[in-house]
Amino acid sequence: MPSVLHVSNLGKTFTLHQQNGVTLPVLSEINFQLEAGECLILRGRSGAGKSTLLRALYGNYLPTDGSIRVRHAGAWLEMVGAPPRSILAARRSTLGYVSQFLRVIPRVSALDVVTEPALARGVDPEKARRRARSLLDNLNIPERLWRLSPSTFSGGERQRVNIARGFMVDWPIFLLDEPTASLDAANRGIVLELIAHAKKRGAAMIGIFHDEAACEAVADRYLEMGAQPAYQKTGETKYACGTNFQ
Amino acid sequence: MTLSAISFSPETAARQFLPVSDPDDSMPILSVRDLTRLYGPEKGCQNVSFDLYPGEVLGIVGESGSGKSTLLAALSGRFAPSGGTVRYCQTSGEWLDIYATSEARRRQLFRTEWGFVEQNPRDGLRMGVSAGANIGERLMAQGARHYGDLRAAGLQWLSHVEIDPARLDDFPRAFSGGMQQRLQIARNLVSSPRLLFMDEPTGGLDVSVQARLLDLLRGLTREFSLSVILVTHDLAVARLLADRLMVMRRSRVVESGLADQILDDPQHPYTQLLVSSILQT
Ligand SMILES: Nc1ncnc2c1ncn2[C@@H]1O[C@H](COP(=O)(O)OP(=O)(O)OP(=O)(O)O)[C@@H](O)[C@H]1O
Ligand SMILES: Nc1ncnc2c1ncn2[C@@H]1O[C@H](COP(=O)(O)OP(=O)(O)OP(=O)(O)O)[C@@H](O)[C@H]1O
Ligand SMILES: [Mg+2]
Ligand SMILES: [Mg+2]
């Protein structure tokens, strides 16, 4: 399978200027690559930097060191230092990000929230809406809610709308930050099916799952994070950094 | 489940069979270099440089008095800077230096390829003529004379901005603030501009009206793939509408980049202060 993502020597240190310039070295010397159809699971204690890594891969956090190369539009795109429009282009067609929380936009209906990523990619609107309806239906969102803004939905309903949106498009690379957290068993099973289906079609995935059964069901490899400090940058922080492969 | 070890040499692997893409393959629509206009030390804007690309929405954020409106006025050709250049890439592909060209050409741009949405709709509308006449003005300036066409465009644009087309002959003063703002947007967009400047477009409106206007603006910028420069002090508005942000403080741009990255992982001490003081709820 072709390689779709190369991360080398990735580092991320937060500098908190509001708090006397304290530095938090969260990621350092992260190295891995990912092939199409592969699923890499990020593991580590709370605060180990799992979400930080996913956000850095999506261009939402700015890495301090290293390189993130994404196979995008037939070429390698270096995400670190890329201009905003290149990152947005990669997000439109290559990188899908599913977090635990839906960012609600006022007045936009659940159906439109779900359809949007496909429209942004230029998919035929009628076809896009058909897929959105079937996803919402699969995820057990009652049809009477489709026309409403998710601002009034329950936590679980919002999360399922978020997942429908995340799986609306056949992303070559999926970034999944605890997509099954706080879902009931039936809905969790549906999400795992969506993941398995996307993998089969050749999508590469990087995921964080707190529940072991979900990990077992989808993982090909694990990346242990924050296990042993590779090196300590400053004396004043207690945050371990570094990464070990298992 | 197999836990395969990863053997990886970053240098060779990343280069395998694919070229590294060159992001700078398209032309900017606006190119700004060292733009400066100061009213006093750190009052106004100085040394601002950036390129705006077609379809991009650039947000300018920063505290009151940081120079956002001054910068926008200098960018949009409203008053000459004391230094620097603003160049516009015309439909023909030729560059136009905004402050080196004639007043007549500048004015023609304002009425056709550019639009400007004022914070106060009263400054951007003609209050003494009907909604329909407000919308038709740019079309007439472009040579449209046929009464039926102008009326049809007016009706179409009122419904585009979600105003009841039956209000076509009403005067703007009979409209609510939110409706006036939407009328101002219609009046600007009717000539299919390529570049739109907006100074606090939702500033004077209450929250529910704001949400509706923002949703409309979001849709319109995408539908017409407009390039937009938007001044706002409201970071939620910036997050919703902007692709990119420039953060201003005391006349200087202190940080710029992808909008959600600036808001979620700000680097400059001032941006961290701005984000933490406004977004923390
Ligand atoms: N925007 C930010 N600014 C400053 N520090 C941050 C920021 N985002 C994350 N951090 C810090 O980075 C560290 C890693 O956080 P992260 O959210 O990546 O952990 P995680 O491994 O996903 O944990 P969890 O399992 O609890 O979700 C934490 O100490 C966190 O406080
Ligand atoms: N015509 C003028 N004459 C003198 N000083 C001016 C003039 N216009 C603006 N200034 C000063 O320049 C500075 C920047 O003003 P500007 O209107 O650009 O700020 P802003 O960032 O838009 O603020 P706000 O968010 O309050 O609208 C301020 O200190 C202002 O007093
Ligand atoms: Mg996390
Ligand atoms: Mg202002």
Short mmCIF file of N, CA, C and O in Angstrom, two decimals, chain B residues 64-155:
data_model
loop_
_atom_site.label_atom_id
_atom_site.label_comp_id
_atom_site.label_asym_id
_atom_site.label_seq_id
_atom_site.Cartn_x
_atom_site.Cartn_y
_atom_site.Cartn_z
N SER B 64 -9.48 47.64 20.41
CA SER B 64 -9.91 48.94 19.93
C SER B 64 -8.71 49.89 19.86
O SER B 64 -7.90 49.94 20.77
N GLY B 65 -8.60 50.61 18.74
CA GLY B 65 -7.51 51.57 18.57
C GLY B 65 -6.23 50.96 18.03
O GLY B 65 -5.23 51.66 17.85
N SER B 66 -6.25 49.65 17.73
CA SER B 66 -5.01 49.01 17.27
C SER B 66 -4.71 49.36 15.80
O SER B 66 -3.61 49.09 15.33
N GLY B 67 -5.69 49.92 15.09
CA GLY B 67 -5.41 50.36 13.72
C GLY B 67 -6.12 49.57 12.63
O GLY B 67 -5.81 49.72 11.45
N LYS B 68 -7.09 48.74 13.02
CA LYS B 68 -7.78 47.88 12.05
C LYS B 68 -8.49 48.69 10.97
O LYS B 68 -8.33 48.43 9.77
N SER B 69 -9.27 49.70 11.40
CA SER B 69 -10.04 50.47 10.41
C SER B 69 -9.12 51.31 9.55
O SER B 69 -9.36 51.49 8.35
N THR B 70 -8.05 51.83 10.16
CA THR B 70 -7.08 52.60 9.39
C THR B 70 -6.47 51.72 8.30
O THR B 70 -6.37 52.13 7.14
N LEU B 71 -6.10 50.51 8.67
CA LEU B 71 -5.52 49.57 7.70
C LEU B 71 -6.53 49.26 6.59
O LEU B 71 -6.19 49.29 5.41
N LEU B 72 -7.77 49.00 6.98
CA LEU B 72 -8.77 48.65 5.98
C LEU B 72 -8.99 49.79 4.99
O LEU B 72 -9.10 49.58 3.79
N ALA B 73 -9.01 51.02 5.52
CA ALA B 73 -9.21 52.18 4.64
C ALA B 73 -8.03 52.31 3.67
O ALA B 73 -8.22 52.62 2.49
N ALA B 74 -6.83 52.06 4.16
CA ALA B 74 -5.65 52.16 3.28
C ALA B 74 -5.65 51.03 2.25
O ALA B 74 -5.29 51.24 1.09
N LEU B 75 -6.10 49.85 2.66
CA LEU B 75 -6.14 48.70 1.74
C LEU B 75 -7.16 48.91 0.63
O LEU B 75 -6.96 48.50 -0.50
N SER B 76 -8.27 49.53 1.00
CA SER B 76 -9.39 49.61 0.08
C SER B 76 -9.35 50.87 -0.77
O SER B 76 -10.33 51.20 -1.42
N GLY B 77 -8.24 51.56 -0.75
CA GLY B 77 -8.08 52.72 -1.62
C GLY B 77 -8.80 53.96 -1.14
O GLY B 77 -8.98 54.91 -1.89
N ARG B 78 -9.22 53.97 0.11
CA ARG B 78 -10.00 55.11 0.60
C ARG B 78 -9.15 56.30 0.97
O ARG B 78 -9.56 57.43 0.79
N PHE B 79 -8.02 56.07 1.59
CA PHE B 79 -7.07 57.18 1.67
C PHE B 79 -5.64 56.71 1.61
O PHE B 79 -5.28 55.64 2.08
N ALA B 80 -4.86 57.58 0.97
CA ALA B 80 -3.51 57.20 0.60
C ALA B 80 -2.66 56.95 1.83
O ALA B 80 -2.73 57.69 2.81
N PRO B 81 -1.86 55.90 1.79
CA PRO B 81 -0.94 55.64 2.89
C PRO B 81 0.25 56.59 2.80
O PRO B 81 0.44 57.24 1.77
N SER B 82 1.03 56.68 3.87
CA SER B 82 2.24 57.50 3.79
C SER B 82 3.39 56.68 3.21
O SER B 82 4.39 57.24 2.78
N GLY B 83 3.22 55.36 3.18
CA GLY B 83 4.26 54.53 2.58
C GLY B 83 3.71 53.17 2.21
O GLY B 83 2.68 52.75 2.73
N GLY B 84 4.39 52.49 1.30
CA GLY B 84 4.00 51.14 0.92
C GLY B 84 3.08 51.11 -0.28
O GLY B 84 2.66 52.16 -0.78
N THR B 85 2.77 49.91 -0.72
CA THR B 85 1.95 49.76 -1.92
C THR B 85 0.82 48.76 -1.72
O THR B 85 0.93 47.82 -0.94
N VAL B 86 -0.27 49.00 -2.45
CA VAL B 86 -1.37 48.05 -2.55
C VAL B 86 -1.55 47.77 -4.04
O VAL B 86 -1.84 48.69 -4.81
N ARG B 87 -1.33 46.54 -4.45
CA ARG B 87 -1.50 46.21 -5.87
C ARG B 87 -2.61 45.21 -6.03
O ARG B 87 -2.73 44.26 -5.25
N TYR B 88 -3.45 45.45 -7.03
CA TYR B 88 -4.63 44.63 -7.29
C TYR B 88 -4.45 43.92 -8.62
O TYR B 88 -4.07 44.53 -9.61
N CYS B 89 -4.70 42.62 -8.62
CA CYS B 89 -4.57 41.86 -9.86
C CYS B 89 -5.90 41.91 -10.60
O CYS B 89 -6.90 41.35 -10.14
N GLN B 90 -5.94 42.61 -11.71
CA GLN B 90 -7.19 42.81 -12.44
C GLN B 90 -7.62 41.53 -13.15
O GLN B 90 -6.84 40.60 -13.30
N THR B 91 -8.88 41.51 -13.60
CA THR B 91 -9.40 40.33 -14.28
C THR B 91 -8.54 39.96 -15.47
O THR B 91 -8.40 38.79 -15.82
N SER B 92 -7.95 40.97 -16.08
CA SER B 92 -7.08 40.74 -17.24
C SER B 92 -5.77 40.05 -16.85
O SER B 92 -5.04 39.58 -17.71
N GLY B 93 -5.47 40.00 -15.53
CA GLY B 93 -4.21 39.42 -15.09
C GLY B 93 -3.12 40.47 -14.90
O GLY B 93 -2.05 40.18 -14.41
N GLU B 94 -3.44 41.73 -15.26
CA GLU B 94 -2.45 42.79 -15.08
C GLU B 94 -2.57 43.41 -13.70
O GLU B 94 -3.66 43.56 -13.16
N TRP B 95 -1.43 43.81 -13.15
CA TRP B 95 -1.42 44.41 -11.83
C TRP B 95 -1.72 45.90 -11.92
O TRP B 95 -1.28 46.58 -12.83
N LEU B 96 -2.48 46.36 -10.90
CA LEU B 96 -2.80 47.78 -10.82
C LEU B 96 -2.34 48.28 -9.46
O LEU B 96 -2.75 47.75 -8.43
N ASP B 97 -1.47 49.30 -9.46
CA ASP B 97 -1.05 49.92 -8.21
C ASP B 97 -2.14 50.92 -7.82
O ASP B 97 -2.34 51.93 -8.49
N ILE B 98 -2.85 50.59 -6.74
CA ILE B 98 -4.06 51.33 -6.40
C ILE B 98 -3.82 52.83 -6.21
O ILE B 98 -4.63 53.66 -6.62
N TYR B 99 -2.71 53.19 -5.61
CA TYR B 99 -2.49 54.60 -5.33
C TYR B 99 -1.69 55.29 -6.43
O TYR B 99 -1.47 56.50 -6.37
N ALA B 100 -1.25 54.51 -7.43
CA ALA B 100 -0.54 55.15 -8.54
C ALA B 100 -1.49 55.37 -9.72
O ALA B 100 -1.16 56.10 -10.65
N THR B 101 -2.66 54.76 -9.65
CA THR B 101 -3.59 54.89 -10.77
C THR B 101 -4.46 56.15 -10.60
O THR B 101 -4.40 56.82 -9.58
N SER B 102 -5.25 56.45 -11.61
CA SER B 102 -6.05 57.68 -11.57
C SER B 102 -7.22 57.53 -10.60
O SER B 102 -7.70 56.43 -10.34
N GLU B 103 -7.69 58.66 -10.11
CA GLU B 103 -8.86 58.70 -9.24
C GLU B 103 -10.07 58.08 -9.96
O GLU B 103 -10.86 57.37 -9.35
N ALA B 104 -10.17 58.32 -11.23
CA ALA B 104 -11.31 57.81 -12.01
C ALA B 104 -11.30 56.28 -12.04
O ALA B 104 -12.34 55.64 -11.82
N ARG B 105 -10.14 55.69 -12.27
CA ARG B 105 -10.04 54.24 -12.32
C ARG B 105 -10.34 53.65 -10.95
O ARG B 105 -11.00 52.62 -10.82
N ARG B 106 -9.83 54.32 -9.90
CA ARG B 106 -10.08 53.84 -8.54
C ARG B 106 -11.58 53.84 -8.26
O ARG B 106 -12.14 52.89 -7.73
N ARG B 107 -12.23 54.94 -8.65
CA ARG B 107 -13.66 55.03 -8.39
C ARG B 107 -14.45 53.98 -9.16
O ARG B 107 -15.42 53.42 -8.66
N GLN B 108 -13.97 53.70 -10.35
CA GLN B 108 -14.64 52.67 -11.17
C GLN B 108 -14.53 51.30 -10.48
O GLN B 108 -15.50 50.54 -10.43
N LEU B 109 -13.34 51.02 -9.93
CA LEU B 109 -13.16 49.76 -9.19
C LEU B 109 -14.15 49.66 -8.03
O LEU B 109 -14.76 48.63 -7.80
N PHE B 110 -14.27 50.77 -7.29
CA PHE B 110 -15.16 50.77 -6.12
C PHE B 110 -16.59 50.41 -6.48
O PHE B 110 -17.32 49.85 -5.69
N ARG B 111 -16.99 50.77 -7.69
CA ARG B 111 -18.38 50.56 -8.06
C ARG B 111 -18.60 49.22 -8.74
O ARG B 111 -19.74 48.83 -8.96
N THR B 112 -17.51 48.54 -9.09
CA THR B 112 -17.70 47.32 -9.87
C THR B 112 -17.04 46.10 -9.23
O THR B 112 -17.72 45.26 -8.65
N GLU B 113 -15.71 46.03 -9.29
CA GLU B 113 -15.02 44.82 -8.85
C GLU B 113 -14.79 44.76 -7.35
O GLU B 113 -14.45 43.72 -6.82
N TRP B 114 -14.93 45.89 -6.67
CA TRP B 114 -14.75 45.92 -5.23
C TRP B 114 -16.06 46.29 -4.54
O TRP B 114 -16.93 46.93 -5.13
N GLY B 115 -16.17 45.88 -3.29
CA GLY B 115 -17.31 46.32 -2.49
C GLY B 115 -16.82 46.69 -1.10
O GLY B 115 -15.76 46.23 -0.67
N PHE B 116 -17.59 47.54 -0.41
CA PHE B 116 -17.21 47.92 0.96
C PHE B 116 -18.46 47.94 1.82
O PHE B 116 -19.40 48.67 1.55
N VAL B 117 -18.48 47.11 2.84
CA VAL B 117 -19.62 47.07 3.75
C VAL B 117 -19.24 47.80 5.03
O VAL B 117 -18.32 47.40 5.74
N GLU B 118 -19.93 48.91 5.28
CA GLU B 118 -19.63 49.76 6.45
C GLU B 118 -20.23 49.15 7.71
O GLU B 118 -21.25 48.46 7.66
N GLN B 119 -19.61 49.47 8.84
CA GLN B 119 -20.17 49.03 10.11
C GLN B 119 -21.57 49.59 10.31
O GLN B 119 -22.49 48.88 10.69
N ASN B 120 -21.72 50.88 10.05
CA ASN B 120 -23.02 51.50 10.18
C ASN B 120 -23.69 51.54 8.80
O ASN B 120 -23.23 52.23 7.91
N PRO B 121 -24.80 50.80 8.64
CA PRO B 121 -25.41 50.72 7.31
C PRO B 121 -25.79 52.10 6.75
O PRO B 121 -25.83 52.29 5.54
N ARG B 122 -26.03 53.06 7.65
CA ARG B 122 -26.38 54.41 7.18
C ARG B 122 -25.26 55.04 6.36
O ARG B 122 -25.49 55.89 5.51
N ASP B 123 -24.02 54.63 6.64
CA ASP B 123 -22.89 55.17 5.88
C ASP B 123 -22.73 54.48 4.53
O ASP B 123 -22.07 55.01 3.64
N GLY B 124 -23.32 53.30 4.41
CA GLY B 124 -23.12 52.55 3.17
C GLY B 124 -24.34 52.54 2.27
O GLY B 124 -24.27 52.10 1.12
N LEU B 125 -25.50 53.01 2.80
CA LEU B 125 -26.73 53.02 2.01
C LEU B 125 -27.07 54.46 1.64
O LEU B 125 -26.62 55.40 2.27
N ARG B 126 -27.87 54.59 0.59
CA ARG B 126 -28.46 55.90 0.33
C ARG B 126 -29.82 55.89 0.99
O ARG B 126 -30.74 55.18 0.55
N MET B 127 -29.95 56.67 2.06
CA MET B 127 -31.15 56.58 2.87
C MET B 127 -32.36 57.24 2.20
O MET B 127 -33.49 56.97 2.54
N GLY B 128 -32.09 58.10 1.22
CA GLY B 128 -33.17 58.86 0.60
C GLY B 128 -33.81 58.19 -0.61
O GLY B 128 -34.70 58.76 -1.24
N VAL B 129 -33.36 56.99 -0.95
CA VAL B 129 -33.98 56.29 -2.07
C VAL B 129 -34.41 54.89 -1.63
O VAL B 129 -33.98 54.39 -0.59
N SER B 130 -35.24 54.23 -2.43
CA SER B 130 -35.83 52.94 -2.05
C SER B 130 -34.77 51.84 -2.00
O SER B 130 -33.65 52.00 -2.52
N ALA B 131 -35.16 50.73 -1.39
CA ALA B 131 -34.27 49.55 -1.35
C ALA B 131 -33.88 49.14 -2.76
O ALA B 131 -32.71 48.87 -3.06
N GLY B 132 -34.88 49.12 -3.67
CA GLY B 132 -34.62 48.73 -5.05
C GLY B 132 -33.61 49.64 -5.72
O GLY B 132 -32.71 49.19 -6.44
N ALA B 133 -33.73 50.96 -5.47
CA ALA B 133 -32.80 51.91 -6.07
C ALA B 133 -31.40 51.74 -5.49
O ALA B 133 -30.40 51.89 -6.19
N ASN B 134 -31.33 51.40 -4.20
CA ASN B 134 -30.02 51.13 -3.59
C ASN B 134 -29.34 49.95 -4.28
O ASN B 134 -28.15 49.99 -4.55
N ILE B 135 -30.11 48.92 -4.54
CA ILE B 135 -29.52 47.73 -5.18
C ILE B 135 -29.16 48.03 -6.64
O ILE B 135 -28.14 47.59 -7.15
N GLY B 136 -30.01 48.85 -7.30
CA GLY B 136 -29.80 49.09 -8.73
C GLY B 136 -28.66 50.04 -9.05
O GLY B 136 -28.20 50.09 -10.18
N GLU B 137 -28.18 50.78 -8.03
CA GLU B 137 -27.23 51.85 -8.32
C GLU B 137 -25.97 51.37 -9.04
O GLU B 137 -25.55 51.96 -10.04
N ARG B 138 -25.37 50.30 -8.55
CA ARG B 138 -24.15 49.81 -9.18
C ARG B 138 -24.41 49.31 -10.61
O ARG B 138 -23.59 49.46 -11.49
N LEU B 139 -25.59 48.70 -10.79
CA LEU B 139 -25.90 48.20 -12.13
C LEU B 139 -26.05 49.37 -13.10
O LEU B 139 -25.59 49.31 -14.24
N MET B 140 -26.67 50.45 -12.62
CA MET B 140 -26.83 51.62 -13.48
C MET B 140 -25.48 52.23 -13.80
O MET B 140 -25.22 52.66 -14.93
N ALA B 141 -24.59 52.25 -12.78
CA ALA B 141 -23.25 52.79 -13.02
C ALA B 141 -22.51 51.95 -14.06
O ALA B 141 -21.62 52.43 -14.74
N GLN B 142 -22.92 50.69 -14.17
CA GLN B 142 -22.29 49.82 -15.17
C GLN B 142 -23.03 49.86 -16.50
O GLN B 142 -22.75 49.07 -17.39
N GLY B 143 -24.03 50.73 -16.59
CA GLY B 143 -24.69 50.93 -17.87
C GLY B 143 -26.07 50.31 -18.01
O GLY B 143 -26.71 50.46 -19.04
N ALA B 144 -26.55 49.59 -16.97
CA ALA B 144 -27.89 49.02 -17.07
C ALA B 144 -28.92 50.15 -17.03
O ALA B 144 -28.82 51.05 -16.20
N ARG B 145 -29.87 50.14 -17.95
CA ARG B 145 -30.87 51.20 -18.00
C ARG B 145 -32.29 50.65 -17.95
O ARG B 145 -33.23 51.34 -17.58
N HIS B 146 -32.44 49.40 -18.34
CA HIS B 146 -33.77 48.84 -18.50
C HIS B 146 -34.46 48.66 -17.14
O HIS B 146 -33.97 47.94 -16.27
N TYR B 147 -35.59 49.37 -16.97
CA TYR B 147 -36.28 49.40 -15.68
C TYR B 147 -36.64 47.99 -15.20
O TYR B 147 -36.44 47.63 -14.05
N GLY B 148 -37.11 47.16 -16.12
CA GLY B 148 -37.53 45.80 -15.75
C GLY B 148 -36.36 44.96 -15.24
O GLY B 148 -36.49 44.23 -14.25
N ASP B 149 -35.20 45.12 -15.89
CA ASP B 149 -34.02 44.36 -15.45
C ASP B 149 -33.58 44.78 -14.06
O ASP B 149 -33.24 43.95 -13.22
N LEU B 150 -33.59 46.11 -13.84
CA LEU B 150 -33.15 46.62 -12.54
C LEU B 150 -34.07 46.12 -11.43
O LEU B 150 -33.63 45.71 -10.36
N ARG B 151 -35.36 46.14 -11.75
CA ARG B 151 -36.34 45.68 -10.77
C ARG B 151 -36.18 44.18 -10.48
O ARG B 151 -36.22 43.74 -9.33
N ALA B 152 -35.93 43.43 -11.54
CA ALA B 152 -35.76 41.98 -11.37
C ALA B 152 -34.52 41.69 -10.51
O ALA B 152 -34.56 40.84 -9.62
N ALA B 153 -33.44 42.45 -10.77
CA ALA B 153 -32.23 42.26 -9.97
C ALA B 153 -32.50 42.61 -8.51
O ALA B 153 -32.05 41.91 -7.60
N GLY B 154 -33.25 43.70 -8.30
CA GLY B 154 -33.59 44.11 -6.94
C GLY B 154 -34.36 43.01 -6.21
O GLY B 154 -34.04 42.66 -5.07
N LEU B 155 -35.36 42.46 -6.89
CA LEU B 155 -36.18 41.41 -6.27
C LEU B 155 -35.33 40.19 -5.94
O LEU B 155 -35.41 39.62 -4.86
#
